[in-house]
Amino acid sequence: RKEVEQDPGPFNVPEGATVAFNCTYSNSASQSFFWYRQDCRKEPKLLMSVYSSGNEDGRFTAQLNRASQYISLLIRDSKLSDSATYLCVVNMAGSQGNLIFGKGTKLSVKP
Amino acid sequence: EPEVTQTPSHQVTQMGQEVILRCVPISNHLYFYWYRQILGQKVEFLVSFYNNEISEKSEIFDDQFSVERPDGSNFTLKIRSTKLEDSAMYFCASSASGTGALGYTFGSGTRLTVV
């Protein structure tokens, strides 16, 4: 079964904390990997793509381990505005748009 | 920043009625998608559309559902004979790449409530 599994959360952290989210995917044929952010009752918004070499965008760092089928997202110096649900998303090889979403991990950043 | 536009934002319909959800994808995108999210659940793929035909569909996308690109800008999802379990947020998305490598831009969604 094609699945993406994430930490259930919720994560409640103080402002300025570093928080890490983990994700595993079951199908080794997966080809593209993403982290999306979803605010309550809103659409998913692309946070960043995830590359094998790892990539960073400001306070956000994503890592991919294909051998372990594991994806991570690290948020440094967390802000109140980072409070959201973070979705791990995988696109299957040969798929025409069938993104497989994880259930998401809810993050609450408190003052 | 280019947007995917969806209308209406909220639709209430009686069980058994037909609904049409509308989307205007980003103008230079060629790949279009519908996803849905039942409250509290994962976002789920319904269908992808390219070159005026369905390129892939999920098990959810049965004969009750259909998609159409009636003109150069709109992309619609029709749900015939709605059921209570069709209540969900329906998201339209578009992409410049069919492999998904560039990620997708989602519209703000239509909340469908079947009563």
PDB file of N, CA, C and O in Angstrom, chain A residues 1-5 31-32 34 36 38 41-46 49 51 87 91-92 94-103, chain B residues 31 33 35 37 39-45 48-50 55-56 89 91 98-109 111:
ATOM      1  N   ARG A   1       0.845  -1.202   0.000  1.00  0.00           N
ATOM      2  CA  ARG A   1       0.000   0.000   0.000  1.00  0.00           C
ATOM      3  C   ARG A   1       0.875   1.244   0.000  1.00  0.00           C
ATOM      4  O   ARG A   1       1.819   1.346   0.727  1.00  0.00           O
ATOM      5  N   LYS A   2       0.546   2.186  -0.895  1.00  0.00           N
ATOM      6  CA  LYS A   2       1.313   3.415  -0.940  1.00  0.00           C
ATOM      7  C   LYS A   2       0.902   4.276   0.238  1.00  0.00           C
ATOM      8  O   LYS A   2      -0.247   4.637   0.397  1.00  0.00           O
ATOM      9  N   GLU A   3       1.864   4.634   1.069  1.00  0.00           N
ATOM     10  CA  GLU A   3       1.513   5.470   2.215  1.00  0.00           C
ATOM     11  C   GLU A   3       2.636   6.379   2.597  1.00  0.00           C
ATOM     12  O   GLU A   3       3.812   6.091   2.374  1.00  0.00           O
ATOM     13  N   VAL A   4       2.255   7.470   3.206  1.00  0.00           N
ATOM     14  CA  VAL A   4       3.196   8.405   3.785  1.00  0.00           C
ATOM     15  C   VAL A   4       2.811   8.556   5.250  1.00  0.00           C
ATOM     16  O   VAL A   4       1.668   8.872   5.560  1.00  0.00           O
ATOM     17  N   GLU A   5       3.758   8.281   6.113  1.00  0.00           N
ATOM     18  CA  GLU A   5       3.496   8.319   7.545  1.00  0.00           C
ATOM     19  C   GLU A   5       4.278   9.450   8.195  1.00  0.00           C
ATOM     20  O   GLU A   5       5.452   9.658   7.890  1.00  0.00           O
ATOM     21  N   GLN A  31       9.415   9.527  -6.371  1.00  0.00           N
ATOM     22  CA  GLN A  31      10.405  10.274  -7.130  1.00  0.00           C
ATOM     23  C   GLN A  31      10.558  11.725  -6.687  1.00  0.00           C
ATOM     24  O   GLN A  31      11.649  12.279  -6.745  1.00  0.00           O
ATOM     25  N   SER A  32       9.464  12.336  -6.285  1.00  0.00           N
ATOM     26  CA  SER A  32       9.530  13.739  -5.879  1.00  0.00           C
ATOM     27  C   SER A  32       8.963  13.862  -4.470  1.00  0.00           C
ATOM     28  O   SER A  32       8.012  13.154  -4.123  1.00  0.00           O
ATOM     29  N   PHE A  34       8.083  16.588  -1.077  1.00  0.00           N
ATOM     30  CA  PHE A  34       7.769  17.971  -0.734  1.00  0.00           C
ATOM     31  C   PHE A  34       7.340  18.072   0.724  1.00  0.00           C
ATOM     32  O   PHE A  34       6.824  17.106   1.304  1.00  0.00           O
ATOM     33  N   TYR A  36       4.591  20.552   2.510  1.00  0.00           N
ATOM     34  CA  TYR A  36       3.562  21.565   2.359  1.00  0.00           C
ATOM     35  C   TYR A  36       3.153  22.022   3.747  1.00  0.00           C
ATOM     36  O   TYR A  36       3.269  21.278   4.725  1.00  0.00           O
ATOM     37  N   GLN A  38      -0.197  23.650   5.818  1.00  0.00           N
ATOM     38  CA  GLN A  38      -1.641  23.880   5.696  1.00  0.00           C
ATOM     39  C   GLN A  38      -2.141  24.556   6.970  1.00  0.00           C
ATOM     40  O   GLN A  38      -2.013  24.011   8.071  1.00  0.00           O
ATOM     41  N   ARG A  41      -8.263  24.850   7.771  1.00  0.00           N
ATOM     42  CA  ARG A  41      -9.325  25.009   6.773  1.00  0.00           C
ATOM     43  C   ARG A  41      -8.888  25.808   5.534  1.00  0.00           C
ATOM     44  O   ARG A  41      -9.719  26.431   4.877  1.00  0.00           O
ATOM     45  N   LYS A  42      -7.577  25.782   5.281  1.00  0.00           N
ATOM     46  CA  LYS A  42      -7.055  26.449   4.090  1.00  0.00           C
ATOM     47  C   LYS A  42      -6.423  25.405   3.164  1.00  0.00           C
ATOM     48  O   LYS A  42      -6.337  24.228   3.506  1.00  0.00           O
ATOM     49  N   GLU A  43      -5.990  25.877   2.004  1.00  0.00           N
ATOM     50  CA  GLU A  43      -5.361  24.973   1.048  1.00  0.00           C
ATOM     51  C   GLU A  43      -3.922  24.668   1.444  1.00  0.00           C
ATOM     52  O   GLU A  43      -3.272  25.475   2.109  1.00  0.00           O
ATOM     53  N   PRO A  44      -3.402  23.510   1.017  1.00  0.00           N
ATOM     54  CA  PRO A  44      -1.972  23.246   1.216  1.00  0.00           C
ATOM     55  C   PRO A  44      -1.141  24.228   0.403  1.00  0.00           C
ATOM     56  O   PRO A  44      -1.477  24.534  -0.750  1.00  0.00           O
ATOM     57  N   LYS A  45      -0.061  24.695   1.010  1.00  0.00           N
ATOM     58  CA  LYS A  45       0.847  25.598   0.286  1.00  0.00           C
ATOM     59  C   LYS A  45       2.244  24.997   0.313  1.00  0.00           C
ATOM     60  O   LYS A  45       2.716  24.554   1.365  1.00  0.00           O
ATOM     61  N   LEU A  46       2.872  24.992  -0.847  1.00  0.00           N
ATOM     62  CA  LEU A  46       4.201  24.402  -0.964  1.00  0.00           C
ATOM     63  C   LEU A  46       5.190  25.176  -0.111  1.00  0.00           C
ATOM     64  O   LEU A  46       5.369  26.387  -0.280  1.00  0.00           O
ATOM     65  N   SER A  49      10.487  21.887  -1.810  1.00  0.00           N
ATOM     66  CA  SER A  49      10.780  20.576  -2.359  1.00  0.00           C
ATOM     67  C   SER A  49      11.942  19.990  -1.570  1.00  0.00           C
ATOM     68  O   SER A  49      12.692  20.723  -0.915  1.00  0.00           O
ATOM     69  N   TYR A  51      15.331  17.538  -1.765  1.00  0.00           N
ATOM     70  CA  TYR A  51      16.278  16.927  -2.683  1.00  0.00           C
ATOM     71  C   TYR A  51      17.220  16.004  -1.925  1.00  0.00           C
ATOM     72  O   TYR A  51      17.443  16.164  -0.728  1.00  0.00           O
ATOM     73  N   LEU A  87       2.648  19.048   6.108  1.00  0.00           N
ATOM     74  CA  LEU A  87       2.290  17.859   5.350  1.00  0.00           C
ATOM     75  C   LEU A  87       3.486  17.342   4.573  1.00  0.00           C
ATOM     76  O   LEU A  87       4.095  18.089   3.802  1.00  0.00           O
ATOM     77  N   ASN A  91       5.428  12.184  -4.599  1.00  0.00           N
ATOM     78  CA  ASN A  91       4.868  11.921  -5.928  1.00  0.00           C
ATOM     79  C   ASN A  91       5.481  10.636  -6.468  1.00  0.00           C
ATOM     80  O   ASN A  91       6.702  10.472  -6.432  1.00  0.00           O
ATOM     81  N   MET A  92       4.638   9.755  -6.956  1.00  0.00           N
ATOM     82  CA  MET A  92       5.097   8.461  -7.409  1.00  0.00           C
ATOM     83  C   MET A  92       5.712   8.550  -8.800  1.00  0.00           C
ATOM     84  O   MET A  92       5.256   9.313  -9.638  1.00  0.00           O
ATOM     85  N   GLY A  94       6.267   7.994 -12.497  1.00  0.00           N
ATOM     86  CA  GLY A  94       5.332   7.661 -13.574  1.00  0.00           C
ATOM     87  C   GLY A  94       3.933   8.164 -13.330  1.00  0.00           C
ATOM     88  O   GLY A  94       3.050   8.004 -14.175  1.00  0.00           O
ATOM     89  N   SER A  95       3.722   8.791 -12.198  1.00  0.00           N
ATOM     90  CA  SER A  95       2.369   9.266 -11.887  1.00  0.00           C
ATOM     91  C   SER A  95       2.104  10.591 -12.563  1.00  0.00           C
ATOM     92  O   SER A  95       2.987  11.421 -12.678  1.00  0.00           O
ATOM     93  N   GLN A  96       0.886  10.769 -13.013  1.00  0.00           N
ATOM     94  CA  GLN A  96       0.470  12.043 -13.579  1.00  0.00           C
ATOM     95  C   GLN A  96      -0.246  12.867 -12.522  1.00  0.00           C
ATOM     96  O   GLN A  96      -1.427  13.154 -12.641  1.00  0.00           O
ATOM     97  N   GLY A  97       0.474  13.204 -11.500  1.00  0.00           N
ATOM     98  CA  GLY A  97      -0.096  14.141 -10.540  1.00  0.00           C
ATOM     99  C   GLY A  97      -0.661  13.532  -9.291  1.00  0.00           C
ATOM    100  O   GLY A  97      -1.249  14.229  -8.478  1.00  0.00           O
ATOM    101  N   ASN A  98      -0.465  12.247  -9.101  1.00  0.00           N
ATOM    102  CA  ASN A  98      -1.017  11.608  -7.920  1.00  0.00           C
ATOM    103  C   ASN A  98      -0.082  11.833  -6.735  1.00  0.00           C
ATOM    104  O   ASN A  98       0.820  11.041  -6.475  1.00  0.00           O
ATOM    105  N   LEU A  99      -0.285  12.963  -6.048  1.00  0.00           N
ATOM    106  CA  LEU A  99       0.483  13.241  -4.852  1.00  0.00           C
ATOM    107  C   LEU A  99      -0.103  12.450  -3.701  1.00  0.00           C
ATOM    108  O   LEU A  99      -1.318  12.413  -3.519  1.00  0.00           O
ATOM    109  N   ILE A 100       0.787  11.808  -2.943  1.00  0.00           N
ATOM    110  CA  ILE A 100       0.362  11.078  -1.758  1.00  0.00           C
ATOM    111  C   ILE A 100       0.690  11.949  -0.559  1.00  0.00           C
ATOM    112  O   ILE A 100       1.866  12.283  -0.332  1.00  0.00           O
ATOM    113  N   PHE A 101      -0.323  12.303   0.204  1.00  0.00           N
ATOM    114  CA  PHE A 101      -0.149  13.181   1.349  1.00  0.00           C
ATOM    115  C   PHE A 101      -0.086  12.376   2.638  1.00  0.00           C
ATOM    116  O   PHE A 101      -0.826  11.405   2.821  1.00  0.00           O
ATOM    117  N   GLY A 102       0.786  12.830   3.542  1.00  0.00           N
ATOM    118  CA  GLY A 102       0.691  12.358   4.907  1.00  0.00           C
ATOM    119  C   GLY A 102      -0.452  13.066   5.609  1.00  0.00           C
ATOM    120  O   GLY A 102      -0.999  14.051   5.087  1.00  0.00           O
ATOM    121  N   LYS A 103      -0.784  12.576   6.776  1.00  0.00           N
ATOM    122  CA  LYS A 103      -1.889  13.169   7.511  1.00  0.00           C
ATOM    123  C   LYS A 103      -1.504  14.507   8.126  1.00  0.00           C
ATOM    124  O   LYS A 103      -2.370  15.293   8.490  1.00  0.00           O
TER     125      LYS A 103
ATOM    126  N   TYR B  31      -1.248  21.229 -16.632  1.00  0.00           N
ATOM    127  CA  TYR B  31      -1.683  20.046 -15.895  1.00  0.00           C
ATOM    128  C   TYR B  31      -2.610  20.493 -14.770  1.00  0.00           C
ATOM    129  O   TYR B  31      -2.269  21.399 -14.000  1.00  0.00           O
ATOM    130  N   TYR B  33      -5.599  19.339 -11.667  1.00  0.00           N
ATOM    131  CA  TYR B  33      -5.897  18.267 -10.721  1.00  0.00           C
ATOM    132  C   TYR B  33      -7.068  18.652  -9.817  1.00  0.00           C
ATOM    133  O   TYR B  33      -7.291  19.830  -9.549  1.00  0.00           O
ATOM    134  N   TYR B  35      -8.296  17.444  -5.909  1.00  0.00           N
ATOM    135  CA  TYR B  35      -8.054  16.701  -4.676  1.00  0.00           C
ATOM    136  C   TYR B  35      -9.229  16.986  -3.741  1.00  0.00           C
ATOM    137  O   TYR B  35      -9.940  17.981  -3.897  1.00  0.00           O
ATOM    138  N   GLN B  37     -10.417  16.781   0.651  1.00  0.00           N
ATOM    139  CA  GLN B  37     -10.007  16.551   2.032  1.00  0.00           C
ATOM    140  C   GLN B  37     -11.258  16.520   2.904  1.00  0.00           C
ATOM    141  O   GLN B  37     -11.900  17.563   3.108  1.00  0.00           O
ATOM    142  N   LEU B  39     -13.025  16.422   6.399  1.00  0.00           N
ATOM    143  CA  LEU B  39     -12.621  17.088   7.635  1.00  0.00           C
ATOM    144  C   LEU B  39     -11.846  16.152   8.553  1.00  0.00           C
ATOM    145  O   LEU B  39     -12.308  15.057   8.874  1.00  0.00           O
ATOM    146  N   GLY B  40     -10.641  16.576   8.917  1.00  0.00           N
ATOM    147  CA  GLY B  40      -9.827  15.798   9.842  1.00  0.00           C
ATOM    148  C   GLY B  40      -9.019  14.686   9.193  1.00  0.00           C
ATOM    149  O   GLY B  40      -8.332  13.936   9.882  1.00  0.00           O
ATOM    150  N   GLN B  41      -9.118  14.575   7.855  1.00  0.00           N
ATOM    151  CA  GLN B  41      -8.442  13.484   7.163  1.00  0.00           C
ATOM    152  C   GLN B  41      -7.354  14.017   6.217  1.00  0.00           C
ATOM    153  O   GLN B  41      -7.145  15.217   6.117  1.00  0.00           O
ATOM    154  N   LYS B  42      -6.703  13.070   5.542  1.00  0.00           N
ATOM    155  CA  LYS B  42      -5.647  13.434   4.602  1.00  0.00           C
ATOM    156  C   LYS B  42      -6.225  14.071   3.357  1.00  0.00           C
ATOM    157  O   LYS B  42      -7.371  13.831   2.984  1.00  0.00           O
ATOM    158  N   VAL B  43      -5.387  14.838   2.690  1.00  0.00           N
ATOM    159  CA  VAL B  43      -5.711  15.292   1.343  1.00  0.00           C
ATOM    160  C   VAL B  43      -5.582  14.079   0.410  1.00  0.00           C
ATOM    161  O   VAL B  43      -4.590  13.350   0.465  1.00  0.00           O
ATOM    162  N   GLU B  44      -6.592  13.880  -0.440  1.00  0.00           N
ATOM    163  CA  GLU B  44      -6.615  12.692  -1.305  1.00  0.00           C
ATOM    164  C   GLU B  44      -6.720  13.091  -2.776  1.00  0.00           C
ATOM    165  O   GLU B  44      -7.524  13.958  -3.128  1.00  0.00           O
ATOM    166  N   PHE B  45      -5.970  12.432  -3.589  1.00  0.00           N
ATOM    167  CA  PHE B  45      -5.991  12.659  -5.035  1.00  0.00           C
ATOM    168  C   PHE B  45      -7.284  12.127  -5.637  1.00  0.00           C
ATOM    169  O   PHE B  45      -7.726  11.024  -5.309  1.00  0.00           O
ATOM    170  N   SER B  48      -6.240  13.686 -12.427  1.00  0.00           N
ATOM    171  CA  SER B  48      -5.366  14.614 -13.128  1.00  0.00           C
ATOM    172  C   SER B  48      -5.826  14.716 -14.581  1.00  0.00           C
ATOM    173  O   SER B  48      -6.406  13.765 -15.130  1.00  0.00           O
ATOM    174  N   PHE B  49      -5.535  15.845 -15.187  1.00  0.00           N
ATOM    175  CA  PHE B  49      -6.100  16.175 -16.489  1.00  0.00           C
ATOM    176  C   PHE B  49      -5.056  16.897 -17.305  1.00  0.00           C
ATOM    177  O   PHE B  49      -4.420  17.848 -16.829  1.00  0.00           O
ATOM    178  N   TYR B  50      -4.857  16.428 -18.522  1.00  0.00           N
ATOM    179  CA  TYR B  50      -3.864  17.050 -19.403  1.00  0.00           C
ATOM    180  C   TYR B  50      -4.316  16.884 -20.833  1.00  0.00           C
ATOM    181  O   TYR B  50      -4.812  15.822 -21.226  1.00  0.00           O
ATOM    182  N   SER B  55      -5.695  11.942 -17.311  1.00  0.00           N
ATOM    183  CA  SER B  55      -4.457  11.181 -17.412  1.00  0.00           C
ATOM    184  C   SER B  55      -4.322  10.155 -16.289  1.00  0.00           C
ATOM    185  O   SER B  55      -3.662   9.141 -16.455  1.00  0.00           O
ATOM    186  N   GLU B  56      -4.943  10.420 -15.162  1.00  0.00           N
ATOM    187  CA  GLU B  56      -4.916   9.457 -14.065  1.00  0.00           C
ATOM    188  C   GLU B  56      -6.091   9.752 -13.130  1.00  0.00           C
ATOM    189  O   GLU B  56      -6.480  10.909 -12.989  1.00  0.00           O
ATOM    190  N   MET B  89     -13.711  19.328   1.629  1.00  0.00           N
ATOM    191  CA  MET B  89     -13.095  20.433   0.893  1.00  0.00           C
ATOM    192  C   MET B  89     -12.559  19.859  -0.406  1.00  0.00           C
ATOM    193  O   MET B  89     -11.887  18.829  -0.398  1.00  0.00           O
ATOM    194  N   PHE B  91     -10.155  20.688  -3.526  1.00  0.00           N
ATOM    195  CA  PHE B  91      -9.095  21.590  -3.968  1.00  0.00           C
ATOM    196  C   PHE B  91      -8.757  21.307  -5.434  1.00  0.00           C
ATOM    197  O   PHE B  91      -8.522  20.156  -5.815  1.00  0.00           O
ATOM    198  N   GLY B  98       4.177  17.853 -15.531  1.00  0.00           N
ATOM    199  CA  GLY B  98       3.338  16.691 -15.293  1.00  0.00           C
ATOM    200  C   GLY B  98       3.953  15.676 -14.354  1.00  0.00           C
ATOM    201  O   GLY B  98       3.279  14.779 -13.872  1.00  0.00           O
ATOM    202  N   THR B  99       5.225  15.832 -14.060  1.00  0.00           N
ATOM    203  CA  THR B  99       5.872  14.874 -13.156  1.00  0.00           C
ATOM    204  C   THR B  99       5.749  15.298 -11.712  1.00  0.00           C
ATOM    205  O   THR B  99       6.133  14.570 -10.814  1.00  0.00           O
ATOM    206  N   GLY B 100       5.235  16.492 -11.498  1.00  0.00           N
ATOM    207  CA  GLY B 100       5.085  16.961 -10.128  1.00  0.00           C
ATOM    208  C   GLY B 100       6.371  17.488  -9.532  1.00  0.00           C
ATOM    209  O   GLY B 100       6.399  17.886  -8.366  1.00  0.00           O
ATOM    210  N   ALA B 101       7.421  17.513 -10.300  1.00  0.00           N
ATOM    211  CA  ALA B 101       8.722  17.883  -9.743  1.00  0.00           C
ATOM    212  C   ALA B 101       8.757  19.313  -9.237  1.00  0.00           C
ATOM    213  O   ALA B 101       9.528  19.646  -8.349  1.00  0.00           O
ATOM    214  N   LEU B 102       7.884  20.145  -9.770  1.00  0.00           N
ATOM    215  CA  LEU B 102       7.886  21.559  -9.370  1.00  0.00           C
ATOM    216  C   LEU B 102       6.836  21.840  -8.305  1.00  0.00           C
ATOM    217  O   LEU B 102       6.664  22.986  -7.906  1.00  0.00           O
ATOM    218  N   GLY B 103       6.147  20.811  -7.859  1.00  0.00           N
ATOM    219  CA  GLY B 103       5.081  21.043  -6.888  1.00  0.00           C
ATOM    220  C   GLY B 103       3.858  21.610  -7.572  1.00  0.00           C
ATOM    221  O   GLY B 103       3.877  21.944  -8.746  1.00  0.00           O
ATOM    222  N   TYR B 104       2.805  21.691  -6.853  1.00  0.00           N
ATOM    223  CA  TYR B 104       1.535  22.159  -7.389  1.00  0.00           C
ATOM    224  C   TYR B 104       1.070  23.390  -6.639  1.00  0.00           C
ATOM    225  O   TYR B 104       1.355  23.548  -5.458  1.00  0.00           O
ATOM    226  N   THR B 105       0.323  24.227  -7.317  1.00  0.00           N
ATOM    227  CA  THR B 105      -0.332  25.360  -6.690  1.00  0.00           C
ATOM    228  C   THR B 105      -1.794  25.003  -6.500  1.00  0.00           C
ATOM    229  O   THR B 105      -2.483  24.674  -7.463  1.00  0.00           O
ATOM    230  N   PHE B 106      -2.224  25.067  -5.269  1.00  0.00           N
ATOM    231  CA  PHE B 106      -3.610  24.724  -4.950  1.00  0.00           C
ATOM    232  C   PHE B 106      -4.466  25.977  -4.866  1.00  0.00           C
ATOM    233  O   PHE B 106      -4.008  27.038  -4.433  1.00  0.00           O
ATOM    234  N   GLY B 107      -5.717  25.840  -5.270  1.00  0.00           N
ATOM    235  CA  GLY B 107      -6.693  26.879  -5.027  1.00  0.00           C
ATOM    236  C   GLY B 107      -7.135  26.847  -3.572  1.00  0.00           C
ATOM    237  O   GLY B 107      -6.796  25.924  -2.828  1.00  0.00           O
ATOM    238  N   SER B 108      -7.898  27.829  -3.187  1.00  0.00           N
ATOM    239  CA  SER B 108      -8.313  27.949  -1.787  1.00  0.00           C
ATOM    240  C   SER B 108      -9.450  27.001  -1.421  1.00  0.00           C
ATOM    241  O   SER B 108      -9.830  26.921  -0.263  1.00  0.00           O
ATOM    242  N   GLY B 109      -9.978  26.296  -2.403  1.00  0.00           N
ATOM    243  CA  GLY B 109     -10.911  25.219  -2.107  1.00  0.00           C
ATOM    244  C   GLY B 109     -12.365  25.606  -2.137  1.00  0.00           C
ATOM    245  O   GLY B 109     -12.732  26.780  -1.990  1.00  0.00           O
ATOM    246  N   ARG B 111     -15.724  24.331  -0.113  1.00  0.00           N
ATOM    247  CA  ARG B 111     -16.246  23.471   0.952  1.00  0.00           C
ATOM    248  C   ARG B 111     -17.626  22.992   0.533  1.00  0.00           C
ATOM    249  O   ARG B 111     -18.555  23.804   0.406  1.00  0.00           O
TER     250      ARG B 111
END
